[in-house]
């Protein structure tokens, strides 16, 4: 869930230990998780493997052709183990491996797996459908190591100290544990999950403060002289001083957008950035529409309009996630929009006749 973006709902203890569903309520991924307190080898004739396949087999009618079935286990697979290459085998090879490994001798099935064998081999076509989707991920981290891995995911970059990361992770675990207080299964939507993470981030981090010094970068103005946004300023005969300031705002804002993405992680960043852009465009069009154009002084009016937009009151960047104390960001973002005419709904021209 922390590294996968494309899901709508997550079921826990319903269809496998964890399953992700798309917006059509189809299972795209079903995961079985196996944890052992002591080191264990995953072998082809022990219950862990067979029970997992058995569970998926019993739920086969819930899966689509594109569903992925995965076993995550702390068990190891050693060099000589014939499961080592499992994920590279084709369906028939996986089936044959199961058949061969099920026999204690020519006619006797291993006692520990017999009950699973008798079920899954009732319908080989159904079994093959399961095996074609099924992969093994062995040697997974133990709890403390796993915690450290989670803290390295992109979602946890918003927390700038290890203490805050630990607190956020504990809060997430508490959310899951509290959900199972009186029930055996649980479903959470991606919207709810993202909302909960954002809430945790706000509680832990409050506001992310950004100031001018955060974007203290060297800028080579000559690199931008022929840029689209600069040409649009030349259209209204802006002087070099104004253009240099615009280039400075533009370059810092391009850098700052990337920095803010890293700070806020991937929690619907693109969607919220789109909303911010729409707010800027709406304000731009409103102000432009209010002007009664006089063709005799259109350049003068265009310059006045440009100054008016550049001195607008700040529009909040991505809701309440940031305390934006920069003086350049909103001005610079208008130049980012002016530099890109690919989206007809967001084209910016300072010249009032365009």
mmCIF file of C-alpha atoms in Angstrom:
data_model
loop_
_atom_site.group_PDB
_atom_site.id
_atom_site.type_symbol
_atom_site.label_atom_id
_atom_site.label_comp_id
_atom_site.label_asym_id
_atom_site.label_seq_id
_atom_site.Cartn_x
_atom_site.Cartn_y
_atom_site.Cartn_z
ATOM 1 C CA UNK A 1 0.000 0.000 0.000
ATOM 2 C CA UNK A 2 2.835 2.388 0.760
ATOM 3 C CA UNK A 3 4.496 1.920 -2.619
ATOM 4 C CA UNK A 4 1.471 1.148 -4.811
ATOM 5 C CA UNK A 5 -0.577 4.082 -6.062
ATOM 6 C CA UNK A 6 -3.140 2.416 -8.331
ATOM 7 C CA UNK A 7 -5.807 1.005 -6.013
ATOM 8 C CA UNK A 8 -9.240 2.067 -4.781
ATOM 9 C CA UNK A 9 -9.885 -0.207 -1.775
ATOM 10 C CA UNK A 10 -7.833 -2.469 0.447
ATOM 11 C CA UNK A 11 -9.345 -5.541 2.148
ATOM 12 C CA UNK A 12 -7.568 -7.122 5.099
ATOM 13 C CA UNK A 13 -8.342 -10.708 6.118
ATOM 14 C CA UNK A 14 -11.015 -11.026 3.409
ATOM 15 C CA UNK A 15 -9.504 -12.397 0.203
ATOM 16 C CA UNK A 16 -6.074 -13.428 1.403
ATOM 17 C CA UNK A 17 -4.338 -11.537 4.174
ATOM 18 C CA UNK A 18 -4.295 -8.338 2.105
ATOM 19 C CA UNK A 19 -5.997 -7.614 -1.203
ATOM 20 C CA UNK A 20 -6.135 -4.477 -3.304
ATOM 21 C CA UNK A 21 -9.114 -3.663 -5.520
ATOM 22 C CA UNK A 22 -9.470 -1.261 -8.418
ATOM 23 C CA UNK A 23 -12.290 1.213 -9.010
ATOM 24 C CA UNK A 24 -14.371 -1.589 -10.588
ATOM 25 C CA UNK A 25 -14.114 -3.571 -7.335
ATOM 26 C CA UNK A 26 -11.904 -6.184 -9.026
ATOM 27 C CA UNK A 27 -9.047 -7.729 -7.051
ATOM 28 C CA UNK A 28 -5.786 -6.648 -8.664
ATOM 29 C CA UNK A 29 -3.459 -8.046 -5.998
ATOM 30 C CA UNK A 30 -3.945 -10.644 -3.259
ATOM 31 C CA UNK A 31 -1.191 -11.237 -0.723
ATOM 32 C CA UNK A 32 -0.598 -13.986 1.819
ATOM 33 C CA UNK A 33 1.868 -13.087 4.572
ATOM 34 C CA UNK A 34 3.800 -15.676 6.590
ATOM 35 C CA UNK A 35 5.814 -14.745 9.664
ATOM 36 C CA UNK A 36 7.970 -17.004 11.848
ATOM 37 C CA UNK A 37 9.686 -16.140 15.106
ATOM 38 C CA UNK A 38 12.722 -18.240 14.230
ATOM 39 C CA UNK A 39 14.631 -18.834 10.959
ATOM 40 C CA UNK A 40 12.702 -21.166 8.617
ATOM 41 C CA UNK A 41 13.406 -22.626 5.175
ATOM 42 C CA UNK A 42 10.569 -22.530 2.655
ATOM 43 C CA UNK A 43 10.388 -25.966 1.045
ATOM 44 C CA UNK A 44 8.147 -27.443 -1.612
ATOM 45 C CA UNK A 45 6.749 -30.155 0.641
ATOM 46 C CA UNK A 46 5.745 -28.170 3.719
ATOM 47 C CA UNK A 47 2.441 -26.648 4.744
ATOM 48 C CA UNK A 48 3.380 -22.979 4.264
ATOM 49 C CA UNK A 49 3.547 -23.229 0.474
ATOM 50 C CA UNK A 50 0.691 -25.681 -0.009
ATOM 51 C CA UNK A 51 -1.704 -23.914 2.338
ATOM 52 C CA UNK A 52 -1.086 -20.623 0.528
ATOM 53 C CA UNK A 53 -1.865 -22.162 -2.867
ATOM 54 C CA UNK A 54 -4.874 -23.925 -1.313
ATOM 55 C CA UNK A 55 -6.234 -20.609 0.003
ATOM 56 C CA UNK A 56 -5.867 -18.927 -3.376
ATOM 57 C CA UNK A 57 -7.434 -21.961 -5.076
ATOM 58 C CA UNK A 58 -10.525 -21.707 -2.861
ATOM 59 C CA UNK A 59 -10.891 -18.011 -3.745
ATOM 60 C CA UNK A 60 -10.227 -18.495 -7.467
ATOM 61 C CA UNK A 61 -13.698 -17.316 -8.523
ATOM 62 C CA UNK A 62 -12.911 -13.878 -7.044
ATOM 63 C CA UNK A 63 -9.875 -13.286 -9.255
ATOM 64 C CA UNK A 64 -9.615 -11.910 -12.785
ATOM 65 C CA UNK A 65 -7.112 -12.848 -15.484
ATOM 66 C CA UNK A 66 -4.854 -9.974 -14.462
ATOM 67 C CA UNK A 67 -4.972 -10.544 -10.685
ATOM 68 C CA UNK A 68 -1.562 -11.045 -9.081
ATOM 69 C CA UNK A 69 -1.222 -13.585 -6.258
ATOM 70 C CA UNK A 70 1.797 -13.235 -4.005
ATOM 71 C CA UNK A 71 3.281 -14.947 -0.960
ATOM 72 C CA UNK A 72 5.439 -12.762 1.268
ATOM 73 C CA UNK A 73 7.371 -14.760 3.843
ATOM 74 C CA UNK A 74 10.313 -14.347 6.184
ATOM 75 C CA UNK A 75 11.270 -17.930 5.304
ATOM 76 C CA UNK A 76 14.440 -18.288 3.284
ATOM 77 C CA UNK A 77 15.063 -20.210 0.067
ATOM 78 C CA UNK A 78 18.589 -21.603 -0.027
ATOM 79 C CA UNK A 79 20.786 -22.092 -3.067
ATOM 80 C CA UNK A 80 19.925 -25.755 -3.691
ATOM 81 C CA UNK A 81 16.192 -25.324 -3.063
ATOM 82 C CA UNK A 82 14.093 -26.024 -6.175
ATOM 83 C CA UNK A 83 11.768 -23.142 -5.227
ATOM 84 C CA UNK A 84 14.606 -20.705 -5.844
ATOM 85 C CA UNK A 85 13.622 -20.307 -9.495
ATOM 86 C CA UNK A 86 9.843 -20.511 -8.925
ATOM 87 C CA UNK A 87 9.007 -17.049 -10.263
ATOM 88 C CA UNK A 88 10.757 -17.834 -13.552
ATOM 89 C CA UNK A 89 8.921 -21.126 -14.168
ATOM 90 C CA UNK A 90 5.998 -21.353 -16.556
ATOM 91 C CA UNK A 91 2.642 -22.690 -15.364
ATOM 92 C CA UNK A 92 3.217 -26.299 -16.452
ATOM 93 C CA UNK A 93 6.638 -26.353 -14.802
ATOM 94 C CA UNK A 94 5.136 -25.093 -11.542
ATOM 95 C CA UNK A 95 2.442 -27.764 -11.739
ATOM 96 C CA UNK A 96 4.989 -30.509 -12.323
ATOM 97 C CA UNK A 97 7.137 -29.274 -9.452
ATOM 98 C CA UNK A 98 4.144 -29.549 -7.114
ATOM 99 C CA UNK A 99 3.357 -33.052 -8.328
ATOM 100 C CA UNK A 100 6.946 -34.218 -7.908
ATOM 101 C CA UNK A 101 7.422 -32.639 -4.494
ATOM 102 C CA UNK A 102 4.160 -33.956 -3.062
ATOM 103 C CA UNK A 103 5.308 -37.582 -3.031
ATOM 104 C CA UNK A 104 7.148 -39.045 -0.083
ATOM 105 C CA UNK A 105 7.767 -42.098 -2.245
ATOM 106 C CA UNK A 106 6.183 -43.476 -5.428
ATOM 107 C CA UNK A 107 2.678 -43.818 -4.021
ATOM 108 C CA UNK A 108 2.617 -41.907 -0.743
ATOM 109 C CA UNK A 109 1.859 -38.201 -0.413
ATOM 110 C CA UNK A 110 3.498 -36.304 2.428
ATOM 111 C CA UNK A 111 1.087 -36.374 5.353
ATOM 112 C CA UNK A 112 1.421 -32.663 6.184
ATOM 113 C CA UNK A 113 0.242 -31.558 2.738
ATOM 114 C CA UNK A 114 -2.164 -34.366 1.825
ATOM 115 C CA UNK A 115 -5.333 -32.420 2.747
ATOM 116 C CA UNK A 116 -4.251 -29.513 0.541
ATOM 117 C CA UNK A 117 -3.171 -31.805 -2.301
ATOM 118 C CA UNK A 118 -6.559 -33.549 -2.360
ATOM 119 C CA UNK A 119 -8.344 -30.221 -2.797
ATOM 120 C CA UNK A 120 -6.180 -28.372 -5.316
ATOM 121 C CA UNK A 121 -5.713 -31.338 -7.646
ATOM 122 C CA UNK A 122 -9.455 -31.840 -8.016
ATOM 123 C CA UNK A 123 -9.375 -29.384 -10.919
ATOM 124 C CA UNK A 124 -6.008 -29.001 -12.636
ATOM 125 C CA UNK A 125 -7.209 -26.215 -14.926
ATOM 126 C CA UNK A 126 -8.269 -24.127 -11.950
ATOM 127 C CA UNK A 127 -4.964 -24.929 -10.244
ATOM 128 C CA UNK A 128 -3.010 -23.899 -13.340
ATOM 129 C CA UNK A 129 -4.903 -20.612 -13.404
ATOM 130 C CA UNK A 130 -3.758 -19.959 -9.832
ATOM 131 C CA UNK A 131 -0.159 -21.009 -10.501
ATOM 132 C CA UNK A 132 0.080 -18.702 -13.517
ATOM 133 C CA UNK A 133 -0.611 -15.728 -11.239
ATOM 134 C CA UNK A 134 1.342 -16.885 -8.175
ATOM 135 C CA UNK A 135 4.799 -15.615 -7.186
ATOM 136 C CA UNK A 136 6.916 -16.080 -4.052
ATOM 137 C CA UNK A 137 8.787 -13.330 -2.207
ATOM 138 C CA UNK A 138 10.998 -15.013 0.371
ATOM 139 C CA UNK A 139 13.601 -13.686 2.818
ATOM 140 C CA UNK A 140 11.398 -10.779 3.893
ATOM 141 C CA UNK A 141 12.487 -8.533 6.734
ATOM 142 C CA UNK A 142 11.647 -9.252 10.353
ATOM 143 C CA UNK A 143 9.551 -6.674 12.195
ATOM 144 C CA UNK A 144 12.263 -4.251 13.328
ATOM 145 C CA UNK A 145 14.022 -4.404 9.958
ATOM 146 C CA UNK A 146 10.685 -4.059 8.180
ATOM 147 C CA UNK A 147 9.914 -0.909 10.167
ATOM 148 C CA UNK A 148 13.157 0.622 8.937
ATOM 149 C CA UNK A 149 12.281 -0.269 5.338
ATOM 150 C CA UNK A 150 8.848 1.354 5.659
ATOM 151 C CA UNK A 151 10.434 4.516 7.006
ATOM 152 C CA UNK A 152 12.520 4.743 3.822
ATOM 153 C CA UNK A 153 9.473 4.782 1.520
ATOM 154 C CA UNK A 154 8.519 8.023 -0.231
ATOM 155 C CA UNK A 155 5.525 8.600 2.044
ATOM 156 C CA UNK A 156 7.782 9.045 5.067
ATOM 157 C CA UNK A 157 9.984 11.739 3.524
ATOM 158 C CA UNK A 158 7.591 14.335 4.927
ATOM 159 C CA UNK A 159 8.860 13.548 8.439
ATOM 160 C CA UNK A 160 12.226 15.213 8.966
ATOM 161 C CA UNK A 161 13.348 13.283 12.060
ATOM 162 C CA UNK A 162 13.520 9.607 12.922
ATOM 163 C CA UNK A 163 11.374 10.278 15.977
ATOM 164 C CA UNK A 164 8.568 11.710 13.814
ATOM 165 C CA UNK A 165 8.822 8.750 11.433
ATOM 166 C CA UNK A 166 8.514 6.307 14.338
ATOM 167 C CA UNK A 167 5.545 8.232 15.721
ATOM 168 C CA UNK A 168 3.804 8.276 12.348
ATOM 169 C CA UNK A 169 4.359 4.551 11.862
ATOM 170 C CA UNK A 170 3.014 3.807 15.328
ATOM 171 C CA UNK A 171 -0.059 5.913 14.503
ATOM 172 C CA UNK A 172 -0.640 3.910 11.314
ATOM 173 C CA UNK A 173 -0.314 0.624 13.192
ATOM 174 C CA UNK A 174 -2.768 1.932 15.788
ATOM 175 C CA UNK A 175 -5.271 2.714 13.008
ATOM 176 C CA UNK A 176 -5.124 -0.895 11.792
ATOM 177 C CA UNK A 177 -5.278 -2.426 15.274
ATOM 178 C CA UNK A 178 -8.231 -0.278 16.312
ATOM 179 C CA UNK A 179 -10.080 -1.299 13.150
ATOM 180 C CA UNK A 180 -9.879 -4.951 14.236
ATOM 181 C CA UNK A 181 -11.127 -4.301 17.755
ATOM 182 C CA UNK A 182 -14.571 -5.833 17.187
ATOM 183 C CA UNK A 183 -14.331 -7.336 13.686
ATOM 184 C CA UNK A 184 -12.340 -10.011 11.856
ATOM 185 C CA UNK A 185 -12.045 -8.226 8.510
ATOM 186 C CA UNK A 186 -11.498 -4.639 7.469
ATOM 187 C CA UNK A 187 -11.731 -2.525 4.316
ATOM 188 C CA UNK A 188 -10.204 0.899 3.804
ATOM 189 C CA UNK A 189 -10.440 3.027 0.667
ATOM 190 C CA UNK A 190 -7.409 4.763 -0.813
ATOM 191 C CA UNK A 191 -9.091 8.084 -0.162
ATOM 192 C CA UNK A 192 -9.473 7.208 3.532
ATOM 193 C CA UNK A 193 -5.912 5.873 3.684
ATOM 194 C CA UNK A 194 -4.437 9.029 2.139
ATOM 195 C CA UNK A 195 -6.601 11.189 4.379
ATOM 196 C CA UNK A 196 -5.375 9.342 7.461
ATOM 197 C CA UNK A 197 -1.747 9.714 6.384
ATOM 198 C CA UNK A 198 -2.264 13.409 5.722
ATOM 199 C CA UNK A 199 -3.877 13.808 9.138
ATOM 200 C CA UNK A 200 -0.928 12.042 10.777
ATOM 201 C CA UNK A 201 1.465 14.246 8.824
ATOM 202 C CA UNK A 202 -0.302 17.407 9.954
ATOM 203 C CA UNK A 203 -0.344 16.306 13.585
ATOM 204 C CA UNK A 204 3.326 15.379 13.494
ATOM 205 C CA UNK A 205 4.640 18.038 11.200
ATOM 206 C CA UNK A 206 2.103 20.842 11.492
ATOM 207 C CA UNK A 207 2.809 23.121 8.516
ATOM 208 C CA UNK A 208 5.735 22.750 6.140
ATOM 209 C CA UNK A 209 7.277 26.219 6.160
ATOM 210 C CA UNK A 210 9.023 27.411 2.984
ATOM 211 C CA UNK A 211 10.988 30.662 2.769
ATOM 212 C CA UNK A 212 13.025 32.376 0.034
ATOM 213 C CA UNK A 213 16.339 30.968 1.253
ATOM 214 C CA UNK A 214 15.053 27.423 0.648
ATOM 215 C CA UNK A 215 15.457 28.059 -3.091
ATOM 216 C CA UNK A 216 18.848 29.766 -2.984
ATOM 217 C CA UNK A 217 20.178 28.523 -6.332
ATOM 218 C CA UNK A 218 22.492 29.902 -8.999
ATOM 219 C CA UNK A 219 20.592 31.059 -12.077
ATOM 220 C CA UNK A 220 22.002 31.648 -15.553
ATOM 221 C CA UNK A 221 19.512 34.090 -17.071
ATOM 222 C CA UNK A 222 20.857 33.550 -20.592
ATOM 223 C CA UNK A 223 19.551 29.969 -20.584
ATOM 224 C CA UNK A 224 15.990 31.290 -20.521
ATOM 225 C CA UNK A 225 16.186 34.250 -22.941
ATOM 226 C CA UNK A 226 14.364 32.402 -25.725
ATOM 227 C CA UNK A 227 11.829 30.663 -23.496
ATOM 228 C CA UNK A 228 8.147 30.933 -24.276
ATOM 229 C CA UNK A 229 7.343 32.739 -21.041
ATOM 230 C CA UNK A 230 10.076 35.333 -21.759
ATOM 231 C CA UNK A 231 8.778 35.916 -25.291
ATOM 232 C CA UNK A 232 5.328 36.565 -23.846
ATOM 233 C CA UNK A 233 6.864 39.322 -21.706
ATOM 234 C CA UNK A 234 8.609 40.755 -24.757
ATOM 235 C CA UNK A 235 5.170 40.848 -26.437
ATOM 236 C CA UNK A 236 4.215 43.587 -23.992
ATOM 237 C CA UNK A 237 7.606 45.309 -24.265
ATOM 238 C CA UNK A 238 8.758 44.596 -20.724
ATOM 239 C CA UNK A 239 12.218 45.917 -19.873
ATOM 240 C CA UNK A 240 15.252 43.750 -19.093
ATOM 241 C CA UNK A 241 14.943 44.342 -15.342
ATOM 242 C CA UNK A 242 11.379 42.941 -15.297
ATOM 243 C CA UNK A 243 12.375 40.006 -17.507
ATOM 244 C CA UNK A 244 15.384 39.176 -15.291
ATOM 245 C CA UNK A 245 13.117 39.157 -12.238
ATOM 246 C CA UNK A 246 10.660 36.885 -14.051
ATOM 247 C CA UNK A 247 13.469 34.467 -14.983
ATOM 248 C CA UNK A 248 14.629 34.461 -11.371
ATOM 249 C CA UNK A 249 11.096 33.684 -10.127
ATOM 250 C CA UNK A 250 10.603 31.004 -12.789
ATOM 251 C CA UNK A 251 13.860 29.133 -12.113
ATOM 252 C CA UNK A 252 13.394 29.184 -8.345
ATOM 253 C CA UNK A 253 9.799 27.976 -8.657
ATOM 254 C CA UNK A 254 10.735 25.049 -10.931
ATOM 255 C CA UNK A 255 13.257 24.006 -8.268
ATOM 256 C CA UNK A 256 10.786 24.638 -5.443
ATOM 257 C CA UNK A 257 7.988 22.563 -7.033
ATOM 258 C CA UNK A 258 10.308 19.536 -7.042
ATOM 259 C CA UNK A 259 11.395 20.197 -3.460
ATOM 260 C CA UNK A 260 7.798 20.451 -2.245
ATOM 261 C CA UNK A 261 6.895 17.212 -3.988
ATOM 262 C CA UNK A 262 9.665 15.472 -2.051
ATOM 263 C CA UNK A 263 8.503 17.001 1.217
ATOM 264 C CA UNK A 264 4.851 16.195 0.774
ATOM 265 C CA UNK A 265 5.498 12.739 -0.753
ATOM 266 C CA UNK A 266 3.111 11.275 -3.288
ATOM 267 C CA UNK A 267 -0.125 11.803 -1.360
ATOM 268 C CA UNK A 268 -2.270 12.948 -4.292
ATOM 269 C CA UNK A 269 0.394 15.566 -5.068
ATOM 270 C CA UNK A 270 -0.362 15.754 -8.787
ATOM 271 C CA UNK A 271 -4.095 16.071 -8.207
ATOM 272 C CA UNK A 272 -3.617 18.858 -5.676
ATOM 273 C CA UNK A 273 -1.082 20.613 -7.890
ATOM 274 C CA UNK A 274 -3.643 20.514 -10.704
ATOM 275 C CA UNK A 275 -6.146 22.170 -8.363
ATOM 276 C CA UNK A 276 -3.610 24.887 -7.514
ATOM 277 C CA UNK A 277 -3.003 25.544 -11.220
ATOM 278 C CA UNK A 278 -6.747 25.807 -11.832
ATOM 279 C CA UNK A 279 -7.030 28.378 -9.031
ATOM 280 C CA UNK A 280 -4.267 30.469 -10.609
ATOM 281 C CA UNK A 281 -5.848 30.277 -14.063
ATOM 282 C CA UNK A 282 -9.281 31.185 -12.676
ATOM 283 C CA UNK A 283 -7.854 34.300 -11.009
ATOM 284 C CA UNK A 284 -5.936 35.190 -14.176
ATOM 285 C CA UNK A 285 -9.015 34.978 -16.395
ATOM 286 C CA UNK A 286 -11.203 36.869 -13.938
ATOM 287 C CA UNK A 287 -8.783 39.795 -13.791
ATOM 288 C CA UNK A 288 -8.240 39.756 -17.549
ATOM 289 C CA UNK A 289 -11.984 39.709 -18.184
ATOM 290 C CA UNK A 290 -12.504 42.763 -15.966
ATOM 291 C CA UNK A 291 -10.342 44.982 -18.150
ATOM 292 C CA UNK A 292 -12.049 47.287 -20.665
ATOM 293 C CA UNK A 293 -9.569 47.196 -23.502
ATOM 294 C CA UNK A 294 -8.472 50.427 -25.157
ATOM 295 C CA UNK A 295 -6.683 49.515 -28.382
ATOM 296 C CA UNK A 296 -4.748 52.784 -28.347
ATOM 297 C CA UNK A 297 -2.908 51.890 -25.140
ATOM 298 C CA UNK A 298 -3.024 48.076 -25.212
ATOM 299 C CA UNK A 299 0.667 47.628 -24.353
ATOM 300 C CA UNK A 300 0.369 49.979 -21.377
ATOM 301 C CA UNK A 301 -2.748 48.153 -20.180
ATOM 302 C CA UNK A 302 -1.033 44.777 -20.660
ATOM 303 C CA UNK A 303 1.874 45.896 -18.490
ATOM 304 C CA UNK A 304 -0.531 47.087 -15.819
ATOM 305 C CA UNK A 305 -2.361 43.748 -16.010
ATOM 306 C CA UNK A 306 0.929 41.858 -15.645
ATOM 307 C CA UNK A 307 1.832 43.870 -12.539
ATOM 308 C CA UNK A 308 -1.654 43.286 -11.135
ATOM 309 C CA UNK A 309 -1.350 39.495 -11.512
ATOM 310 C CA UNK A 310 2.184 39.476 -10.127
ATOM 311 C CA UNK A 311 1.047 41.317 -6.998
ATOM 312 C CA UNK A 312 -2.045 39.199 -6.307
ATOM 313 C CA UNK A 313 -2.738 37.976 -2.802
ATOM 314 C CA UNK A 314 -1.326 34.479 -2.360
ATOM 315 C CA UNK A 315 -3.458 31.520 -3.311
ATOM 316 C CA UNK A 316 -2.839 28.666 -0.795
ATOM 317 C CA UNK A 317 -0.501 26.009 -2.189
ATOM 318 C CA UNK A 318 -2.032 22.519 -1.793
ATOM 319 C CA UNK A 319 -4.544 23.370 0.878
ATOM 320 C CA UNK A 320 -3.064 23.800 4.326
ATOM 321 C CA UNK A 321 -0.023 21.578 3.848
ATOM 322 C CA UNK A 322 2.414 24.476 3.382
ATOM 323 C CA UNK A 323 3.046 27.763 5.107
ATOM 324 C CA UNK A 324 4.356 29.529 2.013
ATOM 325 C CA UNK A 325 6.466 32.484 3.097
ATOM 326 C CA UNK A 326 8.258 32.814 -0.242
ATOM 327 C CA UNK A 327 7.790 35.969 -2.297
ATOM 328 C CA UNK A 328 8.597 34.343 -5.651
ATOM 329 C CA UNK A 329 6.604 31.110 -5.812
ATOM 330 C CA UNK A 330 3.196 32.260 -7.054
ATOM 331 C CA UNK A 331 4.755 34.738 -9.496
ATOM 332 C CA UNK A 332 7.086 32.029 -10.746
ATOM 333 C CA UNK A 333 4.303 29.502 -11.146
ATOM 334 C CA UNK A 334 2.464 31.866 -13.473
ATOM 335 C CA UNK A 335 5.584 31.823 -15.642
ATOM 336 C CA UNK A 336 5.636 28.007 -15.550
ATOM 337 C CA UNK A 337 2.087 28.065 -16.904
ATOM 338 C CA UNK A 338 2.999 30.726 -19.464
ATOM 339 C CA UNK A 339 5.894 28.560 -20.631
ATOM 340 C CA UNK A 340 3.600 25.671 -21.599
ATOM 341 C CA UNK A 341 0.858 26.044 -24.214
ATOM 342 C CA UNK A 342 0.110 22.311 -24.502
ATOM 343 C CA UNK A 343 -3.085 22.576 -22.426
ATOM 344 C CA UNK A 344 -5.496 24.952 -24.181
ATOM 345 C CA UNK A 345 -7.412 25.483 -20.944
ATOM 346 C CA UNK A 346 -4.314 26.879 -19.239
ATOM 347 C CA UNK A 347 -2.712 29.110 -21.869
ATOM 348 C CA UNK A 348 -1.448 32.384 -20.454
ATOM 349 C CA UNK A 349 -0.752 35.528 -22.505
ATOM 350 C CA UNK A 350 0.008 38.828 -20.839
ATOM 351 C CA UNK A 351 -0.841 40.693 -24.037
ATOM 352 C CA UNK A 352 -4.499 41.612 -23.662
ATOM 353 C CA UNK A 353 -5.263 41.120 -27.346
ATOM 354 C CA UNK A 354 -4.093 37.477 -27.331
#
